[in-house]
Short mmCIF file of C-alpha atoms in Angstrom, two decimals:
data_model
loop_
_atom_site.label_atom_id
_atom_site.label_comp_id
_atom_site.label_asym_id
_atom_site.label_seq_id
_atom_site.Cartn_x
_atom_site.Cartn_y
_atom_site.Cartn_z
CA UNK A 13 -0.09 -0.32 0.24
CA UNK A 14 1.46 3.60 -1.38
CA UNK A 15 1.89 6.24 1.58
CA UNK A 16 -0.20 9.60 0.07
CA UNK A 17 2.00 11.57 3.47
CA UNK A 18 4.05 12.42 5.98
CA UNK A 19 2.18 14.76 8.30
CA UNK A 20 4.80 16.49 11.32
CA UNK A 21 3.54 17.45 14.38
CA UNK A 22 4.79 21.35 14.04
CA UNK A 23 6.55 20.70 17.96
CA UNK A 24 7.36 17.34 17.19
CA UNK A 25 10.44 18.25 15.44
CA UNK A 26 12.80 16.74 12.65
CA UNK A 27 12.79 13.27 12.24
CA UNK A 28 16.92 13.90 12.54
CA UNK A 29 16.33 15.90 15.59
CA UNK A 30 13.77 12.69 17.34
CA UNK A 31 16.51 10.01 16.87
CA UNK A 32 19.04 12.37 19.34
CA UNK A 33 16.39 12.97 21.66
CA UNK A 34 15.92 8.99 21.90
CA UNK A 35 19.73 8.41 21.76
CA UNK A 36 19.16 11.10 24.47
CA UNK A 37 17.06 9.25 26.53
CA UNK A 38 17.82 5.99 26.40
CA UNK A 39 21.22 6.89 27.67
CA UNK A 40 20.72 8.17 30.54
CA UNK A 41 17.90 5.65 31.09
CA UNK A 42 20.96 3.63 31.51
CA UNK A 43 22.87 5.65 33.70
CA UNK A 44 24.14 4.50 37.24
CA UNK A 45 24.41 6.60 39.97
CA UNK A 46 27.91 6.30 40.74
CA UNK A 47 28.55 4.68 44.99
CA UNK A 48 30.86 6.43 47.80
CA UNK A 49 33.52 4.90 48.53
CA UNK A 50 35.00 3.44 51.90
CA UNK A 51 36.67 6.61 53.42
CA UNK A 52 33.30 9.01 52.28
CA UNK A 53 31.27 6.40 54.34
CA UNK A 54 32.85 6.79 57.19
CA UNK A 55 33.31 10.62 56.78
CA UNK A 56 29.11 10.55 56.43
CA UNK A 57 29.67 8.43 59.38
CA UNK A 58 31.99 10.54 61.81
CA UNK A 59 30.03 13.35 60.56
CA UNK A 60 25.97 12.31 61.58
CA UNK A 61 27.61 10.69 64.84
CA UNK A 62 30.15 13.55 65.76
CA UNK A 63 28.69 14.53 68.87
CA UNK A 64 27.93 10.70 70.29
CA UNK A 65 31.90 10.18 69.74
CA UNK A 66 32.53 13.49 71.67
CA UNK A 67 30.52 12.38 74.36
CA UNK A 68 31.92 9.05 74.51
CA UNK A 69 35.71 9.69 74.13
CA UNK A 70 34.64 12.13 77.22
CA UNK A 71 33.58 9.19 79.07
CA UNK A 72 36.29 6.30 78.80
CA UNK A 73 38.48 10.07 79.78
CA UNK A 74 37.07 10.35 82.71
CA UNK A 75 36.74 6.20 83.44
CA UNK A 76 40.47 5.78 83.51
CA UNK A 77 40.91 8.89 85.18
CA UNK A 78 38.81 7.41 88.08
CA UNK A 79 40.88 3.84 87.62
CA UNK A 80 43.98 5.44 87.91
CA UNK A 81 43.04 7.80 90.46
CA UNK A 82 42.32 5.33 92.59
CA UNK A 83 44.75 2.85 91.88
CA UNK A 84 47.29 5.36 93.29
CA UNK A 85 45.29 5.63 96.16
CA UNK A 86 44.45 2.23 97.14
CA UNK A 87 48.70 2.31 96.61
CA UNK A 88 49.95 4.64 99.34
CA UNK A 89 51.89 3.84 101.83
CA UNK A 90 48.61 4.97 104.85
CA UNK A 91 47.51 1.65 103.61
CA UNK A 92 49.99 -1.30 103.41
CA UNK A 93 49.16 -3.21 106.89
CA UNK A 94 51.27 -2.12 109.88
CA UNK A 95 49.36 -4.32 112.01
CA UNK A 96 48.41 -7.52 113.08
CA UNK A 97 46.12 -8.78 116.49
CA UNK A 98 45.62 -12.28 117.42
CA UNK A 99 42.53 -13.65 119.15
CA UNK A 100 41.42 -17.08 119.87
CA UNK A 101 41.65 -19.49 123.29
CA UNK A 102 45.71 -20.29 122.85
CA UNK A 103 46.65 -23.29 125.05
CA UNK A 104 48.42 -25.81 122.41
CA UNK A 105 49.05 -23.72 119.17
CA UNK A 106 52.87 -21.07 119.68
CA UNK A 107 51.66 -18.12 120.08
CA UNK A 108 55.11 -16.91 118.33
CA UNK A 109 54.91 -18.67 115.29
CA UNK A 110 51.73 -16.91 114.32
CA UNK A 111 52.94 -13.62 115.19
CA UNK A 112 56.10 -14.86 112.92
CA UNK A 113 53.76 -15.97 109.40
CA UNK A 114 51.66 -13.26 110.41
CA UNK A 115 54.46 -10.50 110.44
CA UNK A 116 55.14 -12.49 106.64
CA UNK A 117 51.51 -11.26 106.12
CA UNK A 118 51.74 -8.61 102.26
CA UNK A 119 50.16 -6.40 100.50
CA UNK A 120 48.34 -4.33 101.72
CA UNK A 121 44.09 -2.89 103.19
CA UNK A 122 42.89 -3.80 99.23
CA UNK A 123 44.99 -5.56 98.14
CA UNK A 124 46.17 -8.14 100.79
CA UNK A 125 44.61 -11.94 99.66
CA UNK A 126 43.04 -13.32 102.66
CA UNK A 127 43.18 -16.11 101.53
CA UNK A 128 47.01 -17.31 100.63
CA UNK A 129 47.74 -16.09 104.97
CA UNK A 130 44.97 -18.57 105.83
CA UNK A 131 46.02 -21.17 104.33
CA UNK A 132 49.83 -20.14 106.03
CA UNK A 133 48.70 -20.03 109.26
CA UNK A 134 47.14 -23.50 108.52
CA UNK A 135 50.07 -24.85 108.79
CA UNK A 136 50.93 -24.39 112.05
CA UNK A 137 50.42 -27.52 113.97
CA UNK A 138 47.29 -27.11 116.30
CA UNK A 139 45.73 -24.60 114.74
CA UNK A 140 42.59 -26.57 112.95
CA UNK A 141 41.05 -22.95 110.86
CA UNK A 142 42.24 -19.10 110.46
CA UNK A 143 39.21 -16.68 110.49
CA UNK A 144 40.76 -12.96 109.26
CA UNK A 145 39.08 -9.87 108.44
CA UNK A 146 40.36 -6.01 107.65
CA UNK A 147 41.13 -3.88 109.82
CA UNK A 148 40.30 0.12 108.47
CA UNK A 149 42.95 1.27 107.43
CA UNK A 150 46.39 -0.77 107.78
CA UNK A 151 45.53 -3.11 110.64
CA UNK A 152 44.27 -7.09 109.64
CA UNK A 153 43.50 -9.08 112.68
CA UNK A 154 43.07 -13.11 113.37
CA UNK A 155 41.02 -15.50 114.56
CA UNK A 156 43.02 -19.08 115.10
CA UNK A 157 40.47 -21.59 116.28
CA UNK A 158 42.99 -24.49 118.22
CA UNK A 159 42.56 -27.91 117.83
CA UNK A 160 41.10 -29.71 121.00
CA UNK A 161 42.29 -33.49 120.88
CA UNK A 162 39.54 -35.73 121.96
CA UNK A 163 40.87 -39.18 121.59
CA UNK A 164 44.45 -40.93 120.33
CA UNK A 165 44.45 -41.86 116.72
CA UNK A 166 46.19 -44.96 115.17
CA UNK A 167 49.86 -44.62 115.98
CA UNK A 168 50.94 -41.52 115.97
CA UNK A 169 47.71 -38.95 114.77
CA UNK A 170 44.99 -37.67 117.02
CA UNK A 171 41.38 -37.07 116.84
CA UNK A 172 39.53 -33.97 117.36
CA UNK A 173 35.76 -33.33 119.05
CA UNK A 174 34.52 -32.94 115.81
CA UNK A 175 35.39 -36.59 114.61
CA UNK A 176 38.58 -34.82 112.62
CA UNK A 177 42.19 -36.04 112.15
CA UNK A 178 45.24 -34.68 112.84
CA UNK A 179 48.63 -34.42 113.34
CA UNK A 180 50.46 -32.83 116.29
CA UNK A 181 52.58 -33.58 119.55
CA UNK A 182 50.58 -33.92 123.21
CA UNK A 183 51.25 -36.32 125.94
CA UNK A 184 47.64 -36.23 128.03
CA UNK A 185 45.15 -39.50 128.36
CA UNK A 186 43.75 -39.70 125.68
CA UNK A 187 41.14 -42.78 125.03
CA UNK A 188 43.29 -44.68 121.53
CA UNK A 189 40.71 -45.31 118.64
CA UNK A 190 42.40 -47.35 115.49
CA UNK A 191 39.68 -47.39 113.16
CA UNK A 192 39.06 -46.80 109.30
CA UNK A 193 40.09 -43.13 108.19
CA UNK A 194 36.83 -42.01 107.70
CA UNK A 195 35.35 -43.59 110.70
CA UNK A 196 36.49 -40.48 113.20
CA UNK A 197 32.96 -38.59 113.88
CA UNK A 198 31.07 -42.79 114.37
CA UNK A 199 33.36 -43.85 116.94
CA UNK A 200 33.45 -40.57 118.40
CA UNK A 201 29.84 -40.18 118.75
CA UNK A 202 29.48 -44.20 119.46
CA UNK A 203 32.18 -43.45 122.75
CA UNK A 204 30.54 -41.02 124.58
CA UNK A 205 26.85 -43.70 124.08
CA UNK A 206 29.45 -46.63 125.45
CA UNK A 207 30.23 -44.33 128.32
CA UNK A 208 27.16 -43.12 129.05
CA UNK A 209 26.00 -46.45 129.03
CA UNK A 210 29.04 -47.64 131.58
CA UNK A 211 28.90 -44.40 133.80
CA UNK A 212 25.82 -45.94 136.79
CA UNK A 213 28.54 -49.35 136.33
CA UNK A 214 31.91 -47.29 137.50
CA UNK A 215 33.63 -48.17 133.97
CA UNK A 216 35.59 -45.91 131.01
CA UNK A 217 36.32 -46.92 127.66
CA UNK A 218 40.49 -46.94 126.79
CA UNK A 219 39.90 -47.37 124.06
CA UNK A 220 38.54 -48.89 120.48
CA UNK A 221 38.77 -50.72 118.09
CA UNK A 222 36.56 -50.73 115.15
CA UNK A 223 38.11 -52.82 112.07
CA UNK A 224 37.76 -52.85 108.46
CA UNK A 225 34.61 -54.98 108.04
CA UNK A 226 32.86 -52.54 111.23
CA UNK A 227 33.57 -54.78 114.86
CA UNK A 228 33.92 -53.04 117.37
CA UNK A 229 36.20 -54.32 120.44
CA UNK A 230 36.20 -52.06 123.46
CA UNK A 231 38.73 -52.26 125.98
CA UNK A 232 37.22 -50.74 129.65
CA UNK A 233 39.83 -49.49 132.36
CA UNK A 234 40.18 -52.61 134.57
CA UNK A 235 42.01 -53.73 130.59
CA UNK A 236 39.33 -56.19 130.53
CA UNK A 237 38.46 -56.25 126.27
CA UNK A 238 35.03 -57.07 124.82
CA UNK A 239 34.09 -58.53 121.78
CA UNK A 240 30.34 -56.18 120.64
CA UNK A 241 31.36 -57.64 116.90
CA UNK A 242 29.30 -55.18 113.37
CA UNK A 243 26.29 -54.05 114.76
CA UNK A 244 25.88 -54.23 118.46
CA UNK A 245 22.63 -55.49 119.46
CA UNK A 246 20.76 -52.97 121.72
CA UNK A 247 19.02 -55.45 124.27
CA UNK A 248 22.12 -57.88 124.46
CA UNK A 249 24.06 -54.99 125.15
CA UNK A 250 21.44 -53.92 128.00
CA UNK A 251 21.04 -56.94 130.01
CA UNK A 252 24.63 -57.48 130.01
CA UNK A 253 24.90 -54.25 132.11
CA UNK A 254 22.61 -55.39 134.25
CA UNK A 255 24.05 -59.03 134.94
CA UNK A 256 27.80 -56.85 135.02
CA UNK A 257 27.61 -55.89 138.85
CA UNK A 258 27.47 -59.41 139.72
CA UNK A 259 29.45 -60.25 137.28
CA UNK A 260 31.99 -58.65 138.62
CA UNK A 261 31.81 -59.14 141.51
CA UNK A 262 31.87 -62.65 142.56
CA UNK A 263 34.87 -62.60 139.81
CA UNK A 264 34.10 -63.86 136.84
CA UNK A 265 34.93 -61.38 134.26
CA UNK A 266 38.37 -60.75 135.26
CA UNK A 267 40.21 -58.18 135.13
CA UNK A 268 42.46 -57.77 131.58
CA UNK A 269 39.35 -61.35 130.39
CA UNK A 270 38.05 -60.91 126.78
CA UNK A 271 33.78 -61.12 127.17
CA UNK A 272 32.68 -62.36 123.44
CA UNK A 273 29.28 -60.51 123.40
CA UNK A 274 28.93 -61.46 120.08
CA UNK A 275 26.35 -64.53 120.49
CA UNK A 276 22.99 -64.19 120.46
CA UNK A 277 22.34 -66.39 123.79
CA UNK A 278 24.78 -65.82 125.99
CA UNK A 279 27.78 -64.26 126.04
CA UNK A 280 31.57 -66.06 126.83
CA UNK A 281 34.33 -65.02 128.97
CA UNK A 282 38.41 -65.74 128.69
CA UNK A 283 40.67 -65.40 131.63
CA UNK A 284 44.16 -62.46 130.43
CA UNK A 285 46.58 -64.40 129.12
CA UNK A 286 49.39 -64.78 130.97
CA UNK A 287 52.76 -63.47 130.45
CA UNK A 288 55.43 -65.54 129.66
CA UNK A 289 58.66 -65.79 130.38
CA UNK A 290 59.44 -64.13 127.09
CA UNK A 291 57.12 -61.01 126.93
#
């Protein structure tokens, strides 16, 4: 079909102008804004937050200044430990050793290591526990708890009133316990119970042994040995205590003899072992 003519709008321009404007429009549509680099972004962020950064810097400077000031103050000679007060009802503990150990404590009121000082003081013989307290501004209070012996324990040790074993030199009169290492509290409690039951008879326990299998043996003050076995029966025990005065009066239970109470319906008695020429 033939085209008879072309009409142009008077405001549309020539064909060349239209092609040129079309290319420019296409170029403008395809152009991408340039992304700012890292330095520009940093400066922009700093510009937006400069007020907060100033406040943060000032706060950090204040904290550092306070810390340095406190560090300077607490290390002044005025706060260095210069006096030690020792308290405690001490009879066996060598107070001179406690004083020397306390003088070796280093530090000041704020920095003294109380745990290390207490650990060193606890190595002194007869010391059971140590409690340290600061006294403002440059002194220490040392409270010493002394061991109170309740029995000889094994071959060389002692047992305190809490059933705890410890090692120290002692020459006083105490009962002698032999038993497993962890049986101290149990044996001390049993010793008190046995003595309570024997008090009306005028007797008391001077020695006690607990075997690894849990068998009990008592040594009384008259030298007799009572074999109770494991888990002593309370009924048999009380029955024997009732007949003991008569048996003792009639010489049935000689001093130094052995009474075996492990039988269900009675007991046996053996006299003391004869002393041979080799003894």
